[in-house]
Amino acid sequence: AQKITQTQPGMFVQEKEAVTLDCTYDTSDQSYGLFWYKQPSSGEMIFLIYQGSYDEQNATEGRYSLNFQKARKSANLVISASQLGDSAMYFCAMREVLNGAAGNKLTFGGGTRVLVKP
Amino acid sequence: ETGVTQSPTHLIKTRGQQVTLRCSSQSGHNTVSWYQQALGQGPQFIFQYYREEENGRGNFPPRFSGLQFPNYSSELNVNALELDDSALYLCASSYAGDGRETQYFGPGTRLLVL
């Protein structure tokens, strides 16, 4: 079974600084996908960034980048130039195939709470 | 493009009752997944529907059941509610077949069982 581990329960970051959120995973699959989601206090899970196991380059989406180290089975999220609106829970998740070619489920880590200080 | 919507936003039930939660998929998506998120934890996969059939199920008892309709909207039904069913229920839609199958989530339904 797949497992996602986020070891940082909470972090403070100064506004305009960068922050790195750790994520390690365990899987025996050769092909897999890793996702990061943001969950504000409102509850909605907002998709941030995706990294495929065969992608040769680290994923980037605006201020979000993913430091993917396949051999170490880590997929850390870097948020650059933090803003007050970045205060939220952040979840790392892995895609697992459900049934043949159709359908995947997500296995989530426990999350990291980020608080951006002005 | 319309995002994923869920109703109701909040719900209070008593132990033993039954509840139905609803979800409308993002346009163009053909797969719906449901997750349960207990307070302070990551979401746990309940089940997924594709082409109106259950496509996979997590470690949840049969009193959790669902439906997917031809317009790809979905329902989650929970019978014989227990106190531990109190949680945020998240619906996510995706398009099966595009490789990534990124799941896009709705705002969730907060269920409190008393």
mmCIF file of C-alpha atoms in Angstrom:
data_model
loop_
_atom_site.group_PDB
_atom_site.id
_atom_site.type_symbol
_atom_site.label_atom_id
_atom_site.label_comp_id
_atom_site.label_asym_id
_atom_site.label_seq_id
_atom_site.Cartn_x
_atom_site.Cartn_y
_atom_site.Cartn_z
ATOM 1 C CA ALA A 1 0.000 0.000 0.000
ATOM 2 C CA GLN A 2 1.110 3.517 -0.676
ATOM 3 C CA LYS A 3 2.029 5.861 2.135
ATOM 4 C CA ILE A 4 2.613 9.615 2.292
ATOM 5 C CA THR A 5 4.474 11.188 5.210
ATOM 6 C CA GLN A 6 4.520 14.866 6.086
ATOM 7 C CA THR A 7 6.689 15.332 9.142
ATOM 8 C CA GLN A 8 6.091 19.036 9.762
ATOM 9 C CA PRO A 9 2.769 19.572 11.558
ATOM 10 C CA GLY A 10 3.119 23.357 11.482
ATOM 11 C CA MET A 11 5.408 26.085 10.225
ATOM 12 C CA PHE A 12 5.749 29.840 10.521
ATOM 13 C CA VAL A 13 7.138 31.834 7.622
ATOM 14 C CA GLN A 14 7.785 35.540 7.260
ATOM 15 C CA GLU A 15 5.903 37.315 4.510
ATOM 16 C CA LYS A 16 7.924 37.513 1.257
ATOM 17 C CA GLU A 17 10.224 34.680 2.299
ATOM 18 C CA ALA A 18 10.315 31.170 0.839
ATOM 19 C CA VAL A 19 9.173 28.051 2.666
ATOM 20 C CA THR A 20 9.774 24.362 1.966
ATOM 21 C CA LEU A 21 7.209 21.737 2.942
ATOM 22 C CA ASP A 22 8.484 18.188 3.211
ATOM 23 C CA CYS A 23 6.816 15.126 1.720
ATOM 24 C CA THR A 24 8.150 11.587 1.504
ATOM 25 C CA TYR A 25 6.327 8.705 -0.077
ATOM 26 C CA ASP A 26 6.458 4.966 -0.278
ATOM 27 C CA THR A 27 5.282 2.969 -3.275
ATOM 28 C CA SER A 28 6.264 -0.094 -5.252
ATOM 29 C CA ASP A 29 4.742 1.289 -8.460
ATOM 30 C CA GLN A 30 7.073 2.427 -11.241
ATOM 31 C CA SER A 31 4.562 4.913 -12.601
ATOM 32 C CA TYR A 32 2.931 7.289 -10.155
ATOM 33 C CA GLY A 33 1.886 10.877 -9.722
ATOM 34 C CA LEU A 34 2.332 13.284 -6.841
ATOM 35 C CA PHE A 35 0.079 16.229 -6.070
ATOM 36 C CA TRP A 36 0.075 19.118 -3.662
ATOM 37 C CA TYR A 37 -3.148 20.690 -2.472
ATOM 38 C CA LYS A 38 -3.865 23.772 -0.360
ATOM 39 C CA GLN A 39 -6.754 23.751 2.082
ATOM 40 C CA PRO A 40 -7.768 27.120 3.557
ATOM 41 C CA SER A 41 -9.964 27.257 6.620
ATOM 42 C CA SER A 42 -13.003 27.256 4.329
ATOM 43 C CA GLY A 43 -12.318 23.577 3.633
ATOM 44 C CA GLU A 44 -11.966 23.410 -0.133
ATOM 45 C CA MET A 45 -8.926 21.508 -1.426
ATOM 46 C CA ILE A 46 -7.196 23.616 -4.071
ATOM 47 C CA PHE A 47 -4.909 21.866 -6.558
ATOM 48 C CA LEU A 48 -1.468 23.483 -6.694
ATOM 49 C CA ILE A 49 1.012 21.361 -8.607
ATOM 50 C CA TYR A 50 1.613 17.917 -10.107
ATOM 51 C CA GLN A 51 4.748 15.822 -10.636
ATOM 52 C CA GLY A 52 4.772 12.612 -12.641
ATOM 53 C CA SER A 53 7.293 9.921 -11.774
ATOM 54 C CA TYR A 54 8.713 9.979 -15.292
ATOM 55 C CA ASP A 55 8.873 13.753 -15.610
ATOM 56 C CA GLU A 56 12.474 14.744 -16.201
ATOM 57 C CA GLN A 57 12.122 18.242 -14.832
ATOM 58 C CA ASN A 58 10.808 19.471 -11.529
ATOM 59 C CA ALA A 59 7.311 20.927 -11.825
ATOM 60 C CA THR A 60 6.720 24.643 -11.404
ATOM 61 C CA GLU A 61 3.475 26.634 -11.255
ATOM 62 C CA GLY A 62 3.932 30.325 -10.557
ATOM 63 C CA ARG A 63 5.258 30.704 -7.017
ATOM 64 C CA TYR A 64 5.048 26.957 -6.414
ATOM 65 C CA SER A 65 7.782 24.541 -7.334
ATOM 66 C CA LEU A 66 8.341 20.919 -6.530
ATOM 67 C CA ASN A 67 11.733 19.564 -5.503
ATOM 68 C CA PHE A 68 11.390 15.980 -6.740
ATOM 69 C CA GLN A 69 14.093 13.547 -5.651
ATOM 70 C CA LYS A 70 13.018 10.168 -6.961
ATOM 71 C CA ALA A 71 15.810 8.111 -5.415
ATOM 72 C CA ARG A 72 15.038 9.560 -1.986
ATOM 73 C CA LYS A 73 11.284 9.269 -2.593
ATOM 74 C CA SER A 74 10.688 12.866 -1.671
ATOM 75 C CA ALA A 75 8.564 15.552 -3.296
ATOM 76 C CA ASN A 76 8.976 18.769 -1.339
ATOM 77 C CA LEU A 77 6.878 21.837 -2.136
ATOM 78 C CA VAL A 78 8.605 25.200 -2.250
ATOM 79 C CA ILE A 79 6.494 28.346 -1.964
ATOM 80 C CA SER A 80 8.440 31.436 -2.925
ATOM 81 C CA ALA A 81 7.687 35.022 -1.880
ATOM 82 C CA SER A 82 5.089 33.979 0.702
ATOM 83 C CA GLN A 83 1.914 36.016 0.961
ATOM 84 C CA LEU A 84 -0.558 36.334 3.830
ATOM 85 C CA GLY A 85 -3.081 34.421 1.722
ATOM 86 C CA ASP A 86 -0.767 31.411 1.706
ATOM 87 C CA SER A 87 -1.727 30.670 5.324
ATOM 88 C CA ALA A 88 -3.475 27.294 5.104
ATOM 89 C CA MET A 89 -3.061 23.522 5.431
ATOM 90 C CA TYR A 90 -0.998 21.916 2.699
ATOM 91 C CA PHE A 91 -1.395 18.281 1.721
ATOM 92 C CA CYS A 92 0.844 16.043 -0.312
ATOM 93 C CA ALA A 93 -0.972 13.227 -2.136
ATOM 94 C CA MET A 94 -0.116 10.276 -4.349
ATOM 95 C CA ARG A 95 -2.198 8.835 -7.139
ATOM 96 C CA GLU A 96 -2.930 5.109 -7.064
ATOM 97 C CA VAL A 97 -4.540 3.270 -9.949
ATOM 98 C CA LEU A 98 -7.907 1.793 -9.029
ATOM 99 C CA ASN A 99 -9.206 -0.358 -11.815
ATOM 100 C CA GLY A 100 -7.362 -0.912 -15.065
ATOM 101 C CA ALA A 101 -6.998 2.195 -17.172
ATOM 102 C CA ALA A 102 -9.826 4.140 -15.630
ATOM 103 C CA GLY A 103 -9.730 5.831 -12.302
ATOM 104 C CA ASN A 104 -7.309 6.716 -9.612
ATOM 105 C CA LYS A 105 -7.599 7.419 -5.916
ATOM 106 C CA LEU A 106 -5.504 9.816 -3.908
ATOM 107 C CA THR A 107 -3.652 8.851 -0.746
ATOM 108 C CA PHE A 108 -2.989 11.925 1.394
ATOM 109 C CA GLY A 109 -0.425 12.765 4.003
ATOM 110 C CA GLY A 110 -1.371 14.274 7.332
ATOM 111 C CA GLY A 111 -0.761 17.825 6.168
ATOM 112 C CA THR A 112 1.362 20.790 7.239
ATOM 113 C CA ARG A 113 -0.174 23.981 8.575
ATOM 114 C CA VAL A 114 1.554 27.123 7.315
ATOM 115 C CA LEU A 115 1.115 30.504 8.975
ATOM 116 C CA VAL A 116 2.537 33.506 7.170
ATOM 117 C CA LYS A 117 3.537 36.363 9.474
ATOM 118 C CA PRO A 118 3.388 39.988 8.297
ATOM 119 C CA GLU B 1 -16.058 26.549 -16.794
ATOM 120 C CA THR B 2 -18.131 25.556 -13.758
ATOM 121 C CA GLY B 3 -16.242 24.099 -10.815
ATOM 122 C CA VAL B 4 -17.272 21.316 -8.474
ATOM 123 C CA THR B 5 -20.216 22.190 -6.259
ATOM 124 C CA GLN B 6 -21.559 20.389 -3.204
ATOM 125 C CA SER B 7 -24.722 20.646 -1.155
ATOM 126 C CA PRO B 8 -25.559 21.195 1.576
ATOM 127 C CA THR B 9 -22.626 23.091 3.082
ATOM 128 C CA HIS B 10 -23.452 22.075 6.634
ATOM 129 C CA LEU B 11 -25.645 19.371 8.121
ATOM 130 C CA ILE B 12 -26.545 18.221 11.622
ATOM 131 C CA LYS B 13 -27.984 14.736 12.157
ATOM 132 C CA THR B 14 -28.533 12.420 15.067
ATOM 133 C CA ARG B 15 -27.103 8.954 15.515
ATOM 134 C CA GLY B 16 -28.982 6.303 13.537
ATOM 135 C CA GLN B 17 -30.338 8.681 10.908
ATOM 136 C CA GLN B 18 -29.567 8.606 7.211
ATOM 137 C CA VAL B 19 -28.002 11.389 5.148
ATOM 138 C CA THR B 20 -27.576 12.183 1.444
ATOM 139 C CA LEU B 21 -24.860 14.515 0.210
ATOM 140 C CA ARG B 22 -24.784 15.840 -3.346
ATOM 141 C CA CYS B 23 -22.067 16.810 -5.775
ATOM 142 C CA SER B 24 -21.986 18.346 -9.240
ATOM 143 C CA SER B 25 -18.890 17.590 -11.271
ATOM 144 C CA GLN B 26 -16.794 20.120 -13.121
ATOM 145 C CA SER B 27 -17.898 20.320 -16.736
ATOM 146 C CA GLY B 28 -16.094 17.839 -18.991
ATOM 147 C CA HIS B 29 -15.267 15.449 -16.146
ATOM 148 C CA ASN B 30 -16.536 11.868 -16.108
ATOM 149 C CA THR B 31 -15.316 10.557 -12.755
ATOM 150 C CA VAL B 32 -16.396 11.438 -9.234
ATOM 151 C CA SER B 33 -14.600 10.514 -6.025
ATOM 152 C CA TRP B 34 -15.689 10.980 -2.435
ATOM 153 C CA TYR B 35 -13.409 11.515 0.556
ATOM 154 C CA GLN B 36 -13.973 11.775 4.295
ATOM 155 C CA GLN B 37 -11.786 14.174 6.254
ATOM 156 C CA ALA B 38 -11.890 13.915 10.019
ATOM 157 C CA LEU B 39 -10.748 16.919 12.025
ATOM 158 C CA GLY B 40 -6.990 17.358 11.929
ATOM 159 C CA GLN B 41 -6.384 14.590 9.395
ATOM 160 C CA GLY B 42 -5.882 14.175 5.691
ATOM 161 C CA PRO B 43 -8.801 13.050 3.521
ATOM 162 C CA GLN B 44 -9.556 9.338 3.300
ATOM 163 C CA PHE B 45 -10.851 7.806 0.062
ATOM 164 C CA ILE B 46 -14.401 6.450 0.310
ATOM 165 C CA PHE B 47 -15.165 5.425 -3.278
ATOM 166 C CA GLN B 48 -15.116 6.504 -6.909
ATOM 167 C CA TYR B 49 -17.715 6.378 -9.660
ATOM 168 C CA TYR B 50 -17.018 6.130 -13.360
ATOM 169 C CA ARG B 51 -19.683 5.603 -16.014
ATOM 170 C CA GLU B 52 -22.293 5.349 -13.275
ATOM 171 C CA GLU B 53 -20.611 2.366 -11.622
ATOM 172 C CA GLU B 54 -18.480 2.085 -8.510
ATOM 173 C CA ASN B 55 -14.905 1.956 -9.749
ATOM 174 C CA GLY B 56 -13.113 1.385 -6.469
ATOM 175 C CA ARG B 57 -13.723 1.609 -2.748
ATOM 176 C CA GLY B 58 -11.695 2.454 0.320
ATOM 177 C CA ASN B 59 -11.969 0.928 3.773
ATOM 178 C CA PHE B 60 -15.522 2.046 4.485
ATOM 179 C CA PRO B 61 -18.498 -0.153 5.463
ATOM 180 C CA PRO B 62 -21.431 -0.859 3.122
ATOM 181 C CA ARG B 63 -23.607 1.710 4.896
ATOM 182 C CA PHE B 64 -21.641 4.207 2.807
ATOM 183 C CA SER B 65 -23.088 4.034 -0.695
ATOM 184 C CA GLY B 66 -23.238 6.233 -3.721
ATOM 185 C CA LEU B 67 -24.645 6.978 -7.116
ATOM 186 C CA GLN B 68 -23.445 8.702 -10.246
ATOM 187 C CA PHE B 69 -25.989 10.083 -12.694
ATOM 188 C CA PRO B 70 -25.779 10.421 -16.498
ATOM 189 C CA ASN B 71 -24.880 14.090 -16.129
ATOM 190 C CA TYR B 72 -21.929 12.967 -13.916
ATOM 191 C CA SER B 73 -23.396 14.443 -10.753
ATOM 192 C CA SER B 74 -23.206 12.183 -7.717
ATOM 193 C CA GLU B 75 -24.674 11.374 -4.333
ATOM 194 C CA LEU B 76 -23.119 9.954 -1.190
ATOM 195 C CA ASN B 77 -25.535 8.183 1.129
ATOM 196 C CA VAL B 78 -24.705 7.184 4.677
ATOM 197 C CA ASN B 79 -27.119 4.990 6.623
ATOM 198 C CA ALA B 80 -27.263 4.361 10.359
ATOM 199 C CA LEU B 81 -25.114 7.364 11.198
ATOM 200 C CA GLU B 82 -22.527 7.007 13.938
ATOM 201 C CA LEU B 83 -20.817 9.719 15.966
ATOM 202 C CA ASP B 84 -17.519 8.978 14.161
ATOM 203 C CA ASP B 85 -19.142 9.880 10.851
ATOM 204 C CA SER B 86 -18.827 13.527 11.873
ATOM 205 C CA ALA B 87 -16.392 14.938 9.319
ATOM 206 C CA LEU B 88 -15.905 17.086 6.237
ATOM 207 C CA TYR B 89 -17.027 15.179 3.145
ATOM 208 C CA LEU B 90 -15.261 16.183 -0.024
ATOM 209 C CA CYS B 91 -16.278 15.403 -3.561
ATOM 210 C CA ALA B 92 -13.739 15.543 -6.381
ATOM 211 C CA SER B 93 -14.181 15.238 -10.114
ATOM 212 C CA SER B 94 -11.647 14.305 -12.764
ATOM 213 C CA TYR B 95 -11.379 13.166 -16.345
ATOM 214 C CA ALA B 96 -10.401 9.514 -16.672
ATOM 215 C CA GLY B 97 -8.032 9.098 -19.582
ATOM 216 C CA ASP B 98 -5.929 12.238 -19.602
ATOM 217 C CA GLY B 99 -2.958 10.682 -17.820
ATOM 218 C CA ARG B 100 -2.745 12.927 -14.792
ATOM 219 C CA GLU B 101 -6.408 12.598 -13.800
ATOM 220 C CA THR B 102 -6.035 15.581 -11.527
ATOM 221 C CA GLN B 103 -8.889 15.616 -9.038
ATOM 222 C CA TYR B 104 -10.587 18.951 -8.467
ATOM 223 C CA PHE B 105 -12.440 19.291 -5.215
ATOM 224 C CA GLY B 106 -15.639 20.965 -4.166
ATOM 225 C CA PRO B 107 -16.028 23.088 -1.019
ATOM 226 C CA GLY B 108 -17.184 20.101 1.029
ATOM 227 C CA THR B 109 -20.105 19.304 3.314
ATOM 228 C CA ARG B 110 -19.535 19.490 7.047
ATOM 229 C CA LEU B 111 -21.544 16.774 8.781
ATOM 230 C CA LEU B 112 -22.067 16.744 12.514
ATOM 231 C CA VAL B 113 -23.645 13.662 14.087
ATOM 232 C CA LEU B 114 -25.038 14.139 17.583
#
